[in-house]
Amino acid sequence: MRTLVLNAGYEPLAIVSFKRALVLVMNEKATVVEHVDGLPVWGTRAAFDRPAVILLTRYVRVPGGRHIPVTRRGVLRRDAHRCAYCGKSASTIDHVLPRSRGGADSWENLVACCLRCNNVKGDRTPQEMGWELKIVPRPPHGTQWTVRGTERSDPQWERYLAIAA
């Protein structure tokens, strides 16, 4: 069981285990906003609802803009596992400007690519090949990227995640 943690301003912060959420509630650092229907959890002094969404009682400052690290899995997910050149199913990633020519490992320079297009393109740019990108590579944004675990979200979380999107 997992629980969505909201900052005091209702901004989604994280997904935590059910146990961690219950500890925050028992220590009065959070309150239950949405609970799972069913049996309560019995403590030594009281009964607690099983938390699905909790709200922190104090605002937690999130340092700077959340940086999303570039990963192979992230590039494939951003591009929906579709080749940026032909649109077929992608299993590899490609540097638009090849690394040998100074291309960086950045969201703007990496795209999902099928094995065939990746091998044909080799160490050239799409312009040299006469190819056009079907997508514009950009850094991803939204709560599904900044709050880990939301790709498998609970229906009770939807309205809280929609606020931040």
PDB file of C-alpha atoms in Angstrom:
ATOM      1  CA  MET A   1       0.000   0.000   0.000  1.00  0.00           C
ATOM      2  CA  ARG A   2       1.283   3.425  -0.947  1.00  0.00           C
ATOM      3  CA  THR A   3       0.293   6.929   0.155  1.00  0.00           C
ATOM      4  CA  LEU A   4       0.515  10.288  -1.613  1.00  0.00           C
ATOM      5  CA  VAL A   5       2.140  13.004   0.526  1.00  0.00           C
ATOM      6  CA  LEU A   6       0.991  16.592  -0.057  1.00  0.00           C
ATOM      7  CA  ASN A   7       2.839  19.683   1.119  1.00  0.00           C
ATOM      8  CA  ALA A   8       0.902  22.098   3.354  1.00  0.00           C
ATOM      9  CA  GLY A   9      -0.056  23.985   0.168  1.00  0.00           C
ATOM     10  CA  TYR A  10      -1.515  20.788  -1.408  1.00  0.00           C
ATOM     11  CA  GLU A  11       1.489  20.385  -3.755  1.00  0.00           C
ATOM     12  CA  PRO A  12       2.315  16.694  -4.354  1.00  0.00           C
ATOM     13  CA  LEU A  13       5.680  15.883  -2.756  1.00  0.00           C
ATOM     14  CA  ALA A  14       6.206  12.135  -2.764  1.00  0.00           C
ATOM     15  CA  ILE A  15       4.766   8.672  -2.640  1.00  0.00           C
ATOM     16  CA  VAL A  16       5.604   6.855   0.588  1.00  0.00           C
ATOM     17  CA  SER A  17       4.821   3.487   2.067  1.00  0.00           C
ATOM     18  CA  PHE A  18       1.686   3.011   4.119  1.00  0.00           C
ATOM     19  CA  LYS A  19       3.825   2.515   7.252  1.00  0.00           C
ATOM     20  CA  ARG A  20       5.736   5.789   6.733  1.00  0.00           C
ATOM     21  CA  ALA A  21       2.470   7.676   6.199  1.00  0.00           C
ATOM     22  CA  LEU A  22       0.994   6.224   9.368  1.00  0.00           C
ATOM     23  CA  VAL A  23       4.069   7.239  11.381  1.00  0.00           C
ATOM     24  CA  LEU A  24       3.735  10.838  10.083  1.00  0.00           C
ATOM     25  CA  VAL A  25       0.060  10.876  11.096  1.00  0.00           C
ATOM     26  CA  MET A  26       0.716   9.330  14.534  1.00  0.00           C
ATOM     27  CA  ASN A  27       3.472  11.889  15.223  1.00  0.00           C
ATOM     28  CA  GLU A  28       1.035  14.666  14.210  1.00  0.00           C
ATOM     29  CA  LYS A  29       3.267  15.783  11.339  1.00  0.00           C
ATOM     30  CA  ALA A  30       0.490  15.055   8.840  1.00  0.00           C
ATOM     31  CA  THR A  31      -3.261  14.620   8.669  1.00  0.00           C
ATOM     32  CA  VAL A  32      -5.239  12.128   6.621  1.00  0.00           C
ATOM     33  CA  VAL A  33      -7.033  13.814   3.715  1.00  0.00           C
ATOM     34  CA  GLU A  34      -8.259  10.667   1.933  1.00  0.00           C
ATOM     35  CA  HIS A  35      -8.437   7.252   3.511  1.00  0.00           C
ATOM     36  CA  VAL A  36      -8.859   3.735   2.218  1.00  0.00           C
ATOM     37  CA  ASP A  37     -12.283   2.332   2.976  1.00  0.00           C
ATOM     38  CA  GLY A  38     -12.112  -0.686   5.183  1.00  0.00           C
ATOM     39  CA  LEU A  39     -10.738  -1.619   8.531  1.00  0.00           C
ATOM     40  CA  PRO A  40      -8.914   1.030  10.566  1.00  0.00           C
ATOM     41  CA  VAL A  41      -5.426   0.531  11.961  1.00  0.00           C
ATOM     42  CA  TRP A  42      -5.479   0.106  15.718  1.00  0.00           C
ATOM     43  CA  GLY A  43      -2.724   1.731  17.756  1.00  0.00           C
ATOM     44  CA  THR A  44      -2.139   1.471  21.485  1.00  0.00           C
ATOM     45  CA  ARG A  45      -4.232   4.565  22.222  1.00  0.00           C
ATOM     46  CA  ALA A  46      -6.458   5.132  19.181  1.00  0.00           C
ATOM     47  CA  ALA A  47      -7.674   3.875  15.826  1.00  0.00           C
ATOM     48  CA  PHE A  48      -6.391   5.487  12.621  1.00  0.00           C
ATOM     49  CA  ASP A  49      -7.841   5.488   9.128  1.00  0.00           C
ATOM     50  CA  ARG A  50      -5.649   3.798   6.514  1.00  0.00           C
ATOM     51  CA  PRO A  51      -4.196   6.821   4.685  1.00  0.00           C
ATOM     52  CA  ALA A  52      -4.387   7.108   0.878  1.00  0.00           C
ATOM     53  CA  VAL A  53      -3.487  10.842   0.827  1.00  0.00           C
ATOM     54  CA  ILE A  54      -1.901  12.793   3.693  1.00  0.00           C
ATOM     55  CA  LEU A  55      -1.283  16.521   4.131  1.00  0.00           C
ATOM     56  CA  LEU A  56       1.794  17.757   5.999  1.00  0.00           C
ATOM     57  CA  THR A  57       0.964  20.132   8.859  1.00  0.00           C
ATOM     58  CA  ARG A  58       3.999  22.346   8.128  1.00  0.00           C
ATOM     59  CA  TYR A  59       5.160  23.588   4.745  1.00  0.00           C
ATOM     60  CA  VAL A  60       8.337  21.893   3.460  1.00  0.00           C
ATOM     61  CA  ARG A  61      10.462  24.071   1.191  1.00  0.00           C
ATOM     62  CA  VAL A  62      11.468  22.189  -1.942  1.00  0.00           C
ATOM     63  CA  PRO A  63      14.954  23.305  -2.988  1.00  0.00           C
ATOM     64  CA  GLY A  64      15.050  25.026  -6.410  1.00  0.00           C
ATOM     65  CA  GLY A  65      13.326  23.703  -9.460  1.00  0.00           C
ATOM     66  CA  ARG A  66      13.320  19.946  -9.297  1.00  0.00           C
ATOM     67  CA  HIS A  67      15.946  18.701 -11.714  1.00  0.00           C
ATOM     68  CA  ILE A  68      14.952  15.570 -13.602  1.00  0.00           C
ATOM     69  CA  PRO A  69      18.034  13.465 -14.344  1.00  0.00           C
ATOM     70  CA  VAL A  70      18.492  12.215 -17.916  1.00  0.00           C
ATOM     71  CA  THR A  71      18.196   8.429 -18.142  1.00  0.00           C
ATOM     72  CA  ARG A  72      17.702   5.963 -20.965  1.00  0.00           C
ATOM     73  CA  ARG A  73      14.417   4.827 -19.422  1.00  0.00           C
ATOM     74  CA  GLY A  74      13.291   8.444 -19.053  1.00  0.00           C
ATOM     75  CA  VAL A  75      13.998   9.291 -22.718  1.00  0.00           C
ATOM     76  CA  LEU A  76      12.094   6.201 -23.883  1.00  0.00           C
ATOM     77  CA  ARG A  77       9.191   7.054 -21.564  1.00  0.00           C
ATOM     78  CA  ARG A  78       9.122  10.719 -22.659  1.00  0.00           C
ATOM     79  CA  ASP A  79       8.956   9.662 -26.336  1.00  0.00           C
ATOM     80  CA  ALA A  80       6.356   6.932 -25.628  1.00  0.00           C
ATOM     81  CA  HIS A  81       8.777   4.225 -26.876  1.00  0.00           C
ATOM     82  CA  ARG A  82       8.377   5.541 -30.453  1.00  0.00           C
ATOM     83  CA  CYS A  83      11.283   6.211 -32.837  1.00  0.00           C
ATOM     84  CA  ALA A  84      11.803   9.942 -33.374  1.00  0.00           C
ATOM     85  CA  TYR A  85      12.756   9.309 -37.014  1.00  0.00           C
ATOM     86  CA  CYS A  86      10.335   6.660 -38.368  1.00  0.00           C
ATOM     87  CA  GLY A  87       7.682   6.378 -35.624  1.00  0.00           C
ATOM     88  CA  LYS A  88       8.084   2.615 -35.105  1.00  0.00           C
ATOM     89  CA  SER A  89       8.658   0.963 -31.743  1.00  0.00           C
ATOM     90  CA  ALA A  90      11.906   2.187 -30.150  1.00  0.00           C
ATOM     91  CA  SER A  91      14.270   0.201 -27.953  1.00  0.00           C
ATOM     92  CA  THR A  92      17.404   2.395 -28.023  1.00  0.00           C
ATOM     93  CA  ILE A  93      18.235   6.069 -27.657  1.00  0.00           C
ATOM     94  CA  ASP A  94      20.116   8.255 -30.124  1.00  0.00           C
ATOM     95  CA  HIS A  95      22.122  11.473 -29.860  1.00  0.00           C
ATOM     96  CA  VAL A  96      20.682  13.930 -32.394  1.00  0.00           C
ATOM     97  CA  LEU A  97      24.093  15.616 -32.536  1.00  0.00           C
ATOM     98  CA  PRO A  98      26.503  12.666 -32.125  1.00  0.00           C
ATOM     99  CA  ARG A  99      28.761  12.597 -29.064  1.00  0.00           C
ATOM    100  CA  SER A 100      31.806  12.461 -31.339  1.00  0.00           C
ATOM    101  CA  ARG A 101      30.836  15.922 -32.571  1.00  0.00           C
ATOM    102  CA  GLY A 102      30.264  17.403 -29.136  1.00  0.00           C
ATOM    103  CA  GLY A 103      26.667  16.286 -28.581  1.00  0.00           C
ATOM    104  CA  ALA A 104      25.711  16.245 -24.912  1.00  0.00           C
ATOM    105  CA  ASP A 105      23.754  13.719 -22.868  1.00  0.00           C
ATOM    106  CA  SER A 106      20.823  16.117 -22.409  1.00  0.00           C
ATOM    107  CA  TRP A 107      17.052  15.999 -22.779  1.00  0.00           C
ATOM    108  CA  GLU A 108      17.367  18.289 -25.834  1.00  0.00           C
ATOM    109  CA  ASN A 109      19.890  16.034 -27.613  1.00  0.00           C
ATOM    110  CA  LEU A 110      18.564  12.534 -26.862  1.00  0.00           C
ATOM    111  CA  VAL A 111      15.622  10.853 -28.578  1.00  0.00           C
ATOM    112  CA  ALA A 112      14.114   7.368 -28.609  1.00  0.00           C
ATOM    113  CA  CYS A 113      15.175   5.439 -31.688  1.00  0.00           C
ATOM    114  CA  CYS A 114      14.549   2.032 -33.267  1.00  0.00           C
ATOM    115  CA  LEU A 115      17.576  -0.188 -33.787  1.00  0.00           C
ATOM    116  CA  ARG A 116      17.387   0.071 -37.591  1.00  0.00           C
ATOM    117  CA  CYS A 117      17.353   3.910 -37.681  1.00  0.00           C
ATOM    118  CA  ASN A 118      20.085   4.070 -35.047  1.00  0.00           C
ATOM    119  CA  ASN A 119      22.369   1.810 -37.120  1.00  0.00           C
ATOM    120  CA  VAL A 120      21.621   3.589 -40.420  1.00  0.00           C
ATOM    121  CA  LYS A 121      22.149   7.068 -38.916  1.00  0.00           C
ATOM    122  CA  GLY A 122      25.423   6.126 -37.279  1.00  0.00           C
ATOM    123  CA  ASP A 123      27.692   9.122 -36.660  1.00  0.00           C
ATOM    124  CA  ARG A 124      25.721  11.645 -38.703  1.00  0.00           C
ATOM    125  CA  THR A 125      23.143  14.325 -37.967  1.00  0.00           C
ATOM    126  CA  PRO A 126      19.529  14.047 -39.134  1.00  0.00           C
ATOM    127  CA  GLN A 127      20.143  16.962 -41.549  1.00  0.00           C
ATOM    128  CA  GLU A 128      23.003  15.072 -43.214  1.00  0.00           C
ATOM    129  CA  MET A 129      20.698  12.068 -43.616  1.00  0.00           C
ATOM    130  CA  GLY A 130      17.810  14.188 -44.935  1.00  0.00           C
ATOM    131  CA  TRP A 131      15.681  13.063 -41.968  1.00  0.00           C
ATOM    132  CA  GLU A 132      13.287  15.110 -39.855  1.00  0.00           C
ATOM    133  CA  LEU A 133      12.524  14.533 -36.204  1.00  0.00           C
ATOM    134  CA  LYS A 134       8.904  13.590 -35.538  1.00  0.00           C
ATOM    135  CA  ILE A 135       9.182  15.099 -32.044  1.00  0.00           C
ATOM    136  CA  VAL A 136      10.971  18.092 -30.549  1.00  0.00           C
ATOM    137  CA  PRO A 137      13.207  16.783 -27.739  1.00  0.00           C
ATOM    138  CA  ARG A 138      12.512  18.758 -24.542  1.00  0.00           C
ATOM    139  CA  PRO A 139      12.955  18.180 -20.833  1.00  0.00           C
ATOM    140  CA  PRO A 140       9.878  16.445 -19.376  1.00  0.00           C
ATOM    141  CA  HIS A 141       7.569  18.314 -17.018  1.00  0.00           C
ATOM    142  CA  GLY A 142       4.616  17.627 -14.743  1.00  0.00           C
ATOM    143  CA  THR A 143       4.005  15.730 -11.534  1.00  0.00           C
ATOM    144  CA  GLN A 144       4.480  12.358 -13.197  1.00  0.00           C
ATOM    145  CA  TRP A 145       8.158  13.328 -13.595  1.00  0.00           C
ATOM    146  CA  THR A 146       8.834  15.235 -10.357  1.00  0.00           C
ATOM    147  CA  VAL A 147       6.955  12.949  -7.942  1.00  0.00           C
ATOM    148  CA  ARG A 148       8.350   9.414  -8.127  1.00  0.00           C
ATOM    149  CA  GLY A 149       5.815   6.617  -8.204  1.00  0.00           C
ATOM    150  CA  THR A 150       2.908   8.467  -9.837  1.00  0.00           C
ATOM    151  CA  GLU A 151       3.104   6.384 -13.007  1.00  0.00           C
ATOM    152  CA  ARG A 152       1.159   3.752 -11.045  1.00  0.00           C
ATOM    153  CA  SER A 153      -1.246   6.132  -9.357  1.00  0.00           C
ATOM    154  CA  ASP A 154      -4.200   5.374  -7.159  1.00  0.00           C
ATOM    155  CA  PRO A 155      -7.621   6.701  -8.301  1.00  0.00           C
ATOM    156  CA  GLN A 156      -7.924   8.615  -5.011  1.00  0.00           C
ATOM    157  CA  TRP A 157      -4.785  10.644  -5.937  1.00  0.00           C
ATOM    158  CA  GLU A 158      -6.053  11.905  -9.307  1.00  0.00           C
ATOM    159  CA  ARG A 159      -7.562  15.224  -8.208  1.00  0.00           C
ATOM    160  CA  TYR A 160      -4.465  16.110  -6.152  1.00  0.00           C
ATOM    161  CA  LEU A 161      -2.096  15.288  -8.998  1.00  0.00           C
ATOM    162  CA  ALA A 162      -4.257  17.228 -11.495  1.00  0.00           C
ATOM    163  CA  ILE A 163      -3.851  20.446  -9.443  1.00  0.00           C
ATOM    164  CA  ALA A 164      -0.090  20.443  -9.942  1.00  0.00           C
ATOM    165  CA  ALA A 165      -0.021  19.316 -13.579  1.00  0.00           C
TER     166      ALA A 165
END
